[in-house]
Amino acid sequence: MSLKMVMQRKQLTSKGMVTWYIPHHSVYHPKKPEKIRVVFDCSAKHEGTSLNDHLLTGPDMINDLAGILCRFREHKIAIMCDVEKMFHRFHVSPEDRDFLRFLWWKDGNTNTEPKEYRMRVHIFGAVSSPGCANYGMKYLASEHEKEYPLASSFINKNFYVDDGLISIDSVNKAKQLVTEAQEVCAKAKLRLHKFVSNNKEVLSVIPETERASNPNDVSLNSSEKHLQSVLGVKWNIEDDMFSFNVTLKERPATRRGILATVASVYDPLGFLSPYTLTGKQILQEMCKRGVEWDEPIPCAQKTKWEAWLREWDNLQNVQIPGCFVPENLGKVRKTEMHHFSDASNSGYGQCSYIRIVTNEQVHCTLVMGKARVAPTRIITIPRLELTAACVSATVSNFLKEELELKIDGVFLDRFKSDAWIHKK
């Protein structure tokens, strides 16, 4: 971590700068108006340069979000937690703190002389902070790999920045994981808190002070439906279902407004790909016609766009099972992964299913999907189908690497409307 700061320091000092003052402002969360976060603007320029221009981001050590979400669905017992103020837990070398200076007015009185302060920890807004913090987490995991193998694997593979997600196949193992993870993090003065689990026994070993504070999110006894955000995806803890609760903001029916609306659908696993693909196709058609960014949508696409918007409210009715293996399914004899792909003149895509065979039944669950608009240049259908097959093969390799389930067979096929995947 210090190497990045030293290199950054040399770059700044070579320009004759030995200190840097960072502007800052407050940010309020719309759902937590009582909490305030100070954000330092390290991108603010002075004399043509900024602190972020000289900071090194380092290698990308953040785990793949889609991979974490897929592993979160492997087993019935799910656990979530959070590292409190993660960036602030990692200190900056004293010789580099002059580059993290800022001015502060006591009690917010700007009529008085401001005082100078220096940050001793990594801050929100600096491009180097995520890399340094993630390196620290992975270093912590490697240092205690032999002593705490379960917690070490969890910290190393199942954290997305400061959010940890994992699924476990037994209650005892889940309890052990929670205890070990807290002990390992405590050794580095990191606090794991905001624990959430869909299992009461697992929650019983977690002090109430370390659980998620909002009872409406984690209550397992109420008859109401409670949703918990899982890396941006809504998870119904009681029913173990993923759902979507997207808010449609009123935007002008222009190319700019349509792009903002389509991009607002957050869907990291591609569950809504058939829907979002239509919106992307409308955008592509506008580009082909040379429609400017703030020009109203042509009549030819307006009807299709309005029909797309009418379907928006139906997104909240889409539900995807959380766990790949439903409860009381029986003893699993065979687990297969099936990938289907197809293409047309307007787009191509693929979907991946996990197929679980027991002694009495067969269960299939959607794992993830991808959809893309076809290129604007003319391409034959066979070539587009080959492209879709390549995407399917890439997803297959991705799931093979990310999932920890034993897969007995992998099958890739062209999608058909009467595919046997929907049959037992």
Coordinates of C-alpha atoms in Angstrom, one line a residue:
M1 CA 0.0 0.0 0.0
S2 CA 2.8 2.4 0.9
L3 CA 4.5 1.9 -2.5
K4 CA 1.6 3.4 -4.3
M5 CA 1.6 6.5 -2.0
V6 CA 5.4 6.8 -2.3
M7 CA 5.2 6.8 -6.1
Q8 CA 2.4 9.3 -6.1
R9 CA 4.4 11.5 -3.7
K10 CA 7.4 11.5 -6.0
Q11 CA 5.3 12.5 -8.9
L12 CA 3.8 15.4 -7.0
T13 CA 7.1 16.6 -5.5
S14 CA 8.7 16.5 -9.0
K15 CA 6.2 19.2 -9.9
G16 CA 7.3 21.3 -6.9
M17 CA 4.3 20.4 -4.7
V18 CA 4.8 19.1 -1.1
T19 CA 1.2 19.5 0.1
W20 CA -2.3 19.3 -1.3
Y21 CA -5.5 20.7 0.1
I22 CA -8.6 18.7 -0.8
P23 CA -12.1 20.2 -1.2
H24 CA -14.9 18.4 0.6
H25 CA -18.7 18.3 0.8
S26 CA -21.4 16.5 2.6
V27 CA -23.6 13.7 1.1
Y28 CA -26.9 12.5 2.6
H29 CA -28.4 9.1 1.8
P30 CA -32.0 9.6 0.7
K31 CA -33.2 6.7 2.9
K32 CA -31.0 7.8 5.9
P33 CA -31.4 11.5 6.2
E34 CA -30.0 11.5 9.7
K35 CA -26.6 10.3 8.6
I36 CA -24.1 12.4 6.8
R37 CA -20.9 11.4 4.9
V38 CA -18.1 13.7 4.1
V39 CA -16.7 13.1 0.6
F40 CA -13.3 14.5 -0.4
D41 CA -13.1 15.7 -4.0
C42 CA -9.7 14.4 -5.0
S43 CA -10.6 15.1 -8.6
A44 CA -10.8 18.8 -8.1
K45 CA -8.1 20.5 -10.2
H46 CA -5.7 23.2 -9.3
E47 CA -3.5 24.7 -12.0
G48 CA -4.5 22.0 -14.4
T49 CA -3.9 19.0 -12.1
S50 CA -5.7 17.1 -9.3
L51 CA -4.6 14.6 -6.6
N52 CA -6.3 11.7 -8.5
D53 CA -4.2 12.5 -11.5
H54 CA -1.2 11.4 -9.6
L55 CA -2.6 8.6 -7.4
L56 CA -2.2 5.0 -8.7
T57 CA -5.3 2.8 -8.7
G58 CA -3.2 -0.4 -8.5
P59 CA -4.4 -3.7 -9.8
D60 CA -8.1 -4.6 -9.8
M61 CA -8.4 -6.8 -6.8
I62 CA -12.2 -6.5 -6.5
N63 CA -14.0 -9.9 -6.7
D64 CA -16.5 -10.3 -9.6
L65 CA -19.9 -9.1 -8.5
A66 CA -21.8 -11.7 -10.6
G67 CA -19.6 -14.5 -9.2
I68 CA -20.4 -13.5 -5.6
L69 CA -24.1 -13.3 -6.3
C70 CA -24.0 -16.8 -8.0
R71 CA -22.2 -18.3 -5.0
F72 CA -24.7 -16.6 -2.7
R73 CA -27.4 -18.9 -4.3
E74 CA -25.5 -22.2 -3.9
H75 CA -26.8 -23.2 -0.5
K76 CA -29.9 -22.6 1.6
I77 CA -28.4 -20.7 4.5
A78 CA -27.4 -17.2 3.4
I79 CA -25.3 -14.7 5.3
M80 CA -24.5 -11.1 4.7
C81 CA -22.4 -8.6 6.5
D82 CA -20.5 -5.3 6.1
V83 CA -17.1 -3.9 7.2
E84 CA -17.7 -0.7 9.1
K85 CA -16.0 2.3 7.5
M86 CA -13.7 0.1 5.5
F87 CA -11.5 2.8 3.9
H88 CA -10.9 4.5 7.3
R89 CA -9.5 1.3 8.8
F90 CA -6.4 1.5 6.7
H91 CA -3.8 4.1 7.6
V92 CA -1.7 6.3 5.3
S93 CA 2.1 6.6 6.0
P94 CA 2.9 9.8 7.9
E95 CA 5.1 11.1 5.2
D96 CA 2.2 11.0 2.7
R97 CA -0.4 12.7 4.9
D98 CA 0.5 16.2 3.7
F99 CA -1.2 15.4 0.4
L100 CA -4.4 14.7 2.3
R101 CA -4.8 18.1 4.0
F102 CA -8.1 19.9 4.2
L103 CA -9.6 23.1 5.8
W104 CA -12.3 22.9 8.5
W105 CA -14.3 25.6 10.1
K106 CA -15.3 24.8 13.7
D107 CA -19.1 24.6 14.2
G108 CA -19.5 25.5 10.5
N109 CA -18.7 29.2 11.1
T110 CA -17.0 30.3 7.9
N111 CA -16.5 33.8 9.4
T112 CA -13.7 32.4 11.5
E113 CA -10.2 31.4 10.5
P114 CA -10.2 27.8 9.3
K115 CA -8.0 25.1 10.8
E116 CA -5.8 22.8 8.9
Y117 CA -6.1 19.0 9.3
R118 CA -4.6 16.0 7.7
M119 CA -6.3 12.7 7.1
R120 CA -4.4 9.7 8.6
V121 CA -6.6 7.1 6.7
H122 CA -7.6 6.4 3.2
I123 CA -10.6 8.4 2.1
F124 CA -13.7 8.2 -0.1
G125 CA -13.0 10.0 -3.3
A126 CA -9.3 9.0 -3.8
V127 CA -8.8 6.5 -6.6
S128 CA -6.2 4.6 -4.7
S129 CA -8.5 3.9 -1.7
P130 CA -10.4 0.8 -3.1
G131 CA -7.1 -0.9 -4.2
C132 CA -5.4 -0.3 -0.9
A133 CA -8.4 -1.4 1.2
N134 CA -9.0 -4.6 -0.9
Y135 CA -5.3 -5.4 -0.8
G136 CA -5.4 -5.1 3.0
M137 CA -8.4 -7.4 3.2
K138 CA -6.8 -10.1 1.1
Y139 CA -3.5 -9.8 2.9
L140 CA -5.4 -10.3 6.2
A141 CA -7.1 -13.4 4.8
S142 CA -3.8 -14.9 3.6
E143 CA -2.1 -14.2 7.0
H144 CA -4.7 -16.3 8.8
E145 CA -5.4 -18.9 6.1
K146 CA -4.0 -21.9 8.2
E147 CA -5.6 -20.8 11.5
Y148 CA -9.0 -19.8 10.1
P149 CA -9.4 -21.5 6.7
L150 CA -13.2 -21.0 6.5
A151 CA -13.1 -17.3 7.4
S152 CA -10.0 -16.7 5.2
S153 CA -11.8 -18.1 2.1
F154 CA -14.8 -16.0 2.9
I155 CA -12.9 -12.8 3.2
N156 CA -10.7 -13.5 0.1
K157 CA -13.4 -14.6 -2.3
N158 CA -16.8 -13.4 -1.2
F159 CA -16.4 -9.7 -0.4
Y160 CA -17.3 -7.0 -2.9
V161 CA -15.4 -4.0 -1.5
D162 CA -16.9 -3.8 2.0
D163 CA -19.9 -6.2 1.5
G164 CA -19.6 -9.9 2.3
L165 CA -22.1 -12.4 1.0
I166 CA -22.0 -16.2 1.3
S167 CA -24.2 -19.3 1.5
I168 CA -23.5 -22.3 3.7
D169 CA -24.9 -25.8 3.5
S170 CA -25.1 -26.4 7.3
V171 CA -26.1 -24.4 10.4
N172 CA -23.0 -25.5 12.4
K173 CA -20.7 -24.5 9.6
A174 CA -22.5 -21.1 9.2
K175 CA -22.0 -20.4 12.9
Q176 CA -18.4 -21.3 12.7
L177 CA -17.9 -19.0 9.8
V178 CA -19.5 -16.0 11.5
T179 CA -17.4 -16.5 14.6
E180 CA -14.2 -17.0 12.7
A181 CA -14.8 -14.1 10.4
Q182 CA -15.4 -11.7 13.4
E183 CA -12.2 -13.0 15.1
V184 CA -10.0 -12.6 12.0
C185 CA -11.3 -9.1 11.3
A186 CA -10.9 -8.1 14.9
K187 CA -7.2 -8.9 14.7
A188 CA -6.8 -6.1 12.1
K189 CA -9.2 -3.8 14.1
L190 CA -11.9 -4.3 11.5
R191 CA -15.5 -4.5 12.6
L192 CA -17.9 -6.8 10.9
H193 CA -21.5 -5.7 11.5
K194 CA -24.9 -5.4 9.9
F195 CA -25.2 -9.2 9.8
V196 CA -28.3 -10.6 8.0
S197 CA -29.2 -14.2 7.7
N198 CA -32.3 -16.2 6.7
N199 CA -31.6 -18.7 9.5
K200 CA -32.6 -17.9 13.1
E201 CA -30.0 -20.3 14.6
V202 CA -27.2 -18.5 12.8
L203 CA -28.5 -15.1 13.9
S204 CA -28.6 -16.3 17.5
V205 CA -24.8 -16.4 17.7
I206 CA -24.5 -12.8 16.5
P207 CA -24.9 -10.1 19.1
E208 CA -27.8 -7.8 18.4
T209 CA -25.4 -4.8 18.2
E210 CA -23.7 -6.5 15.2
R211 CA -26.9 -7.3 13.3
A212 CA -28.6 -5.1 10.7
S213 CA -30.3 -2.3 12.6
N214 CA -33.4 -2.0 10.5
P215 CA -35.9 -4.5 11.8
N216 CA -38.1 -4.1 8.7
D217 CA -35.3 -5.6 6.6
V218 CA -34.4 -8.6 8.7
S219 CA -37.4 -9.7 10.7
L220 CA -38.2 -13.4 10.1
N221 CA -41.4 -13.5 12.2
S222 CA -43.6 -10.8 10.6
S223 CA -46.3 -11.7 8.1
E224 CA -45.2 -8.8 5.9
K225 CA -42.8 -9.2 3.0
H226 CA -39.4 -7.8 3.9
L227 CA -36.8 -7.1 1.3
Q228 CA -33.0 -6.8 1.8
S229 CA -30.7 -5.3 -0.7
V230 CA -28.1 -7.8 -1.9
L231 CA -25.5 -5.8 -3.8
G232 CA -28.3 -3.8 -5.4
V233 CA -30.6 -6.8 -6.0
K234 CA -33.7 -7.1 -3.8
W235 CA -33.9 -10.3 -1.8
N236 CA -37.0 -11.5 0.0
I237 CA -35.6 -13.2 3.1
E238 CA -38.8 -15.0 4.0
D239 CA -39.6 -16.5 0.6
D240 CA -35.9 -16.6 -0.5
M241 CA -36.7 -14.9 -3.8
F242 CA -34.9 -12.2 -5.8
S243 CA -37.1 -9.4 -7.1
F244 CA -36.9 -6.0 -8.6
N245 CA -38.2 -2.7 -7.2
V246 CA -37.1 -0.1 -9.7
T247 CA -38.5 3.4 -9.7
L248 CA -39.4 4.9 -13.0
K249 CA -38.3 8.5 -13.0
E250 CA -40.0 10.9 -15.4
R251 CA -37.6 11.8 -18.2
P252 CA -38.2 13.4 -21.6
A253 CA -38.7 11.0 -24.5
T254 CA -35.5 11.9 -26.1
R255 CA -32.4 9.8 -26.9
R256 CA -30.7 11.1 -23.8
G257 CA -33.8 10.5 -21.6
I258 CA -34.4 7.0 -23.0
L259 CA -30.7 6.0 -22.5
A260 CA -31.0 7.1 -18.8
T261 CA -34.2 5.1 -18.3
V262 CA -32.8 1.9 -19.9
A263 CA -29.5 2.2 -18.0
S264 CA -31.4 2.7 -14.7
V265 CA -32.5 -1.0 -14.7
Y266 CA -29.9 -2.6 -12.5
D267 CA -29.7 -6.3 -13.4
P268 CA -26.2 -7.8 -12.8
L269 CA -27.3 -11.4 -13.5
G270 CA -29.3 -10.6 -16.6
F271 CA -32.7 -11.8 -15.2
L272 CA -34.4 -9.0 -17.1
S273 CA -32.4 -9.3 -20.3
P274 CA -35.5 -10.0 -22.5
Y275 CA -37.0 -6.7 -21.3
T276 CA -33.9 -4.5 -21.4
L277 CA -33.0 -5.7 -24.8
T278 CA -36.1 -4.1 -26.3
G279 CA -35.1 -0.8 -24.8
K280 CA -31.6 -1.1 -26.2
Q281 CA -33.0 -1.9 -29.6
I282 CA -35.1 1.3 -29.5
L283 CA -31.9 3.3 -28.7
Q284 CA -30.0 1.6 -31.5
E285 CA -32.7 2.4 -34.0
M286 CA -32.6 6.1 -33.0
C287 CA -28.9 6.1 -33.5
K288 CA -29.3 4.6 -37.0
R289 CA -31.7 7.4 -37.9
G290 CA -29.3 10.0 -36.7
V291 CA -31.6 11.3 -33.9
E292 CA -29.8 14.0 -31.8
W293 CA -29.4 13.6 -28.0
D294 CA -32.2 16.0 -27.1
E295 CA -34.4 15.5 -30.2
P296 CA -37.9 14.0 -29.5
I297 CA -38.3 10.3 -30.3
P298 CA -39.6 9.7 -33.9
C299 CA -43.2 8.5 -34.3
A300 CA -41.9 5.2 -35.6
Q301 CA -40.3 4.4 -32.3
K302 CA -42.7 6.3 -30.0
T303 CA -45.4 3.6 -29.9
K304 CA -42.8 0.9 -29.1
W305 CA -41.2 3.0 -26.4
E306 CA -44.6 3.7 -24.8
A307 CA -45.4 0.0 -24.8
W308 CA -42.0 -0.7 -23.2
L309 CA -42.8 1.8 -20.4
R310 CA -46.2 0.3 -19.7
E311 CA -44.4 -3.0 -18.9
W312 CA -42.2 -1.3 -16.3
D313 CA -44.6 -1.9 -13.4
N314 CA -44.6 -5.6 -14.2
L315 CA -40.9 -5.8 -13.2
Q316 CA -41.8 -6.0 -9.6
N317 CA -43.7 -9.2 -10.3
V318 CA -40.6 -10.9 -11.6
Q319 CA -39.3 -13.4 -9.0
I320 CA -36.2 -15.6 -9.2
P321 CA -35.6 -18.4 -6.6
G322 CA -32.7 -17.4 -4.3
C323 CA -31.2 -20.8 -3.7
F324 CA -30.4 -23.2 -6.6
V325 CA -31.6 -26.2 -4.6
P326 CA -35.1 -25.7 -3.0
E327 CA -35.8 -27.0 0.4
N328 CA -36.9 -30.7 0.8
L329 CA -35.9 -31.5 -2.8
G330 CA -34.4 -34.8 -1.8
K331 CA -31.0 -36.3 -2.2
V332 CA -29.2 -34.9 -5.3
R333 CA -28.0 -37.5 -7.7
K334 CA -26.7 -35.3 -10.5
T335 CA -26.1 -31.6 -11.1
E336 CA -25.9 -30.3 -14.7
M337 CA -25.3 -26.9 -16.2
H338 CA -27.3 -26.1 -19.4
H339 CA -26.6 -23.1 -21.6
F340 CA -28.9 -22.0 -24.5
S341 CA -28.2 -19.4 -27.1
D342 CA -30.0 -17.9 -30.0
A343 CA -29.9 -14.9 -32.4
S344 CA -32.0 -12.8 -34.8
N345 CA -31.5 -9.8 -37.0
S346 CA -32.1 -7.5 -34.0
G347 CA -30.2 -9.2 -31.2
Y348 CA -28.6 -12.3 -29.7
G349 CA -28.3 -13.7 -26.2
Q350 CA -28.0 -16.7 -24.0
C351 CA -29.4 -18.1 -20.7
S352 CA -27.9 -20.6 -18.3
Y353 CA -29.8 -23.0 -16.1
I354 CA -28.7 -25.4 -13.4
R355 CA -30.5 -28.8 -13.6
I356 CA -30.7 -30.9 -10.4
V357 CA -31.7 -34.5 -10.6
T358 CA -32.9 -36.3 -7.5
N359 CA -34.4 -39.8 -7.1
E360 CA -37.9 -38.5 -7.5
Q361 CA -37.8 -35.2 -9.5
V362 CA -35.9 -32.8 -11.6
H363 CA -35.5 -29.1 -10.7
C364 CA -34.3 -26.3 -13.0
T365 CA -33.3 -22.8 -11.9
L366 CA -32.2 -19.8 -14.0
V367 CA -28.6 -18.9 -13.1
M368 CA -28.0 -15.9 -15.3
G369 CA -28.5 -14.5 -18.8
K370 CA -27.1 -12.1 -21.3
A371 CA -28.6 -10.2 -24.2
R372 CA -27.1 -7.8 -26.7
V373 CA -28.3 -5.9 -29.7
A374 CA -27.1 -7.0 -33.1
P375 CA -24.3 -4.9 -34.7
T376 CA -25.5 -2.1 -37.0
R377 CA -23.6 -3.5 -39.9
I378 CA -25.3 -6.4 -41.8
I379 CA -24.3 -9.8 -40.4
T380 CA -25.7 -13.1 -41.4
I381 CA -27.9 -15.1 -39.0
P382 CA -25.5 -18.0 -38.8
R383 CA -22.7 -15.6 -37.8
L384 CA -24.9 -14.0 -35.1
E385 CA -25.8 -17.5 -33.8
L386 CA -22.1 -18.3 -33.6
T387 CA -21.5 -15.1 -31.7
A388 CA -24.3 -16.0 -29.3
A389 CA -22.8 -19.5 -28.9
C390 CA -19.4 -17.9 -28.1
V391 CA -21.1 -15.7 -25.4
S392 CA -22.7 -18.9 -24.0
A393 CA -19.3 -20.6 -23.9
T394 CA -17.8 -17.7 -22.1
V395 CA -20.5 -17.7 -19.5
S396 CA -20.0 -21.5 -19.1
N397 CA -16.3 -21.0 -18.3
F398 CA -17.1 -18.1 -16.0
L399 CA -19.6 -20.2 -14.0
K400 CA -17.3 -23.2 -13.9
E401 CA -14.6 -21.0 -12.4
E402 CA -16.9 -19.1 -9.9
L403 CA -19.3 -21.7 -8.7
E404 CA -18.1 -24.1 -6.0
L405 CA -20.8 -26.8 -6.8
K406 CA -19.8 -30.1 -8.2
I407 CA -21.1 -30.0 -11.8
D408 CA -21.5 -33.5 -13.4
G409 CA -22.1 -32.2 -16.9
V410 CA -22.1 -29.1 -19.0
F411 CA -24.3 -28.8 -22.1
L412 CA -24.5 -26.0 -24.7
D413 CA -27.3 -25.9 -27.2
R414 CA -29.2 -23.6 -29.5
F415 CA -32.4 -22.4 -27.8
K416 CA -35.7 -23.7 -29.0
S417 CA -39.2 -22.7 -27.9
D418 CA -40.1 -26.3 -26.9
A419 CA -36.7 -26.9 -25.2
W420 CA -36.8 -29.9 -22.8
I421 CA -35.3 -27.7 -20.1
H422 CA -38.9 -26.8 -19.2
K423 CA -39.9 -30.4 -18.8
K424 CA -39.2 -32.9 -16.1

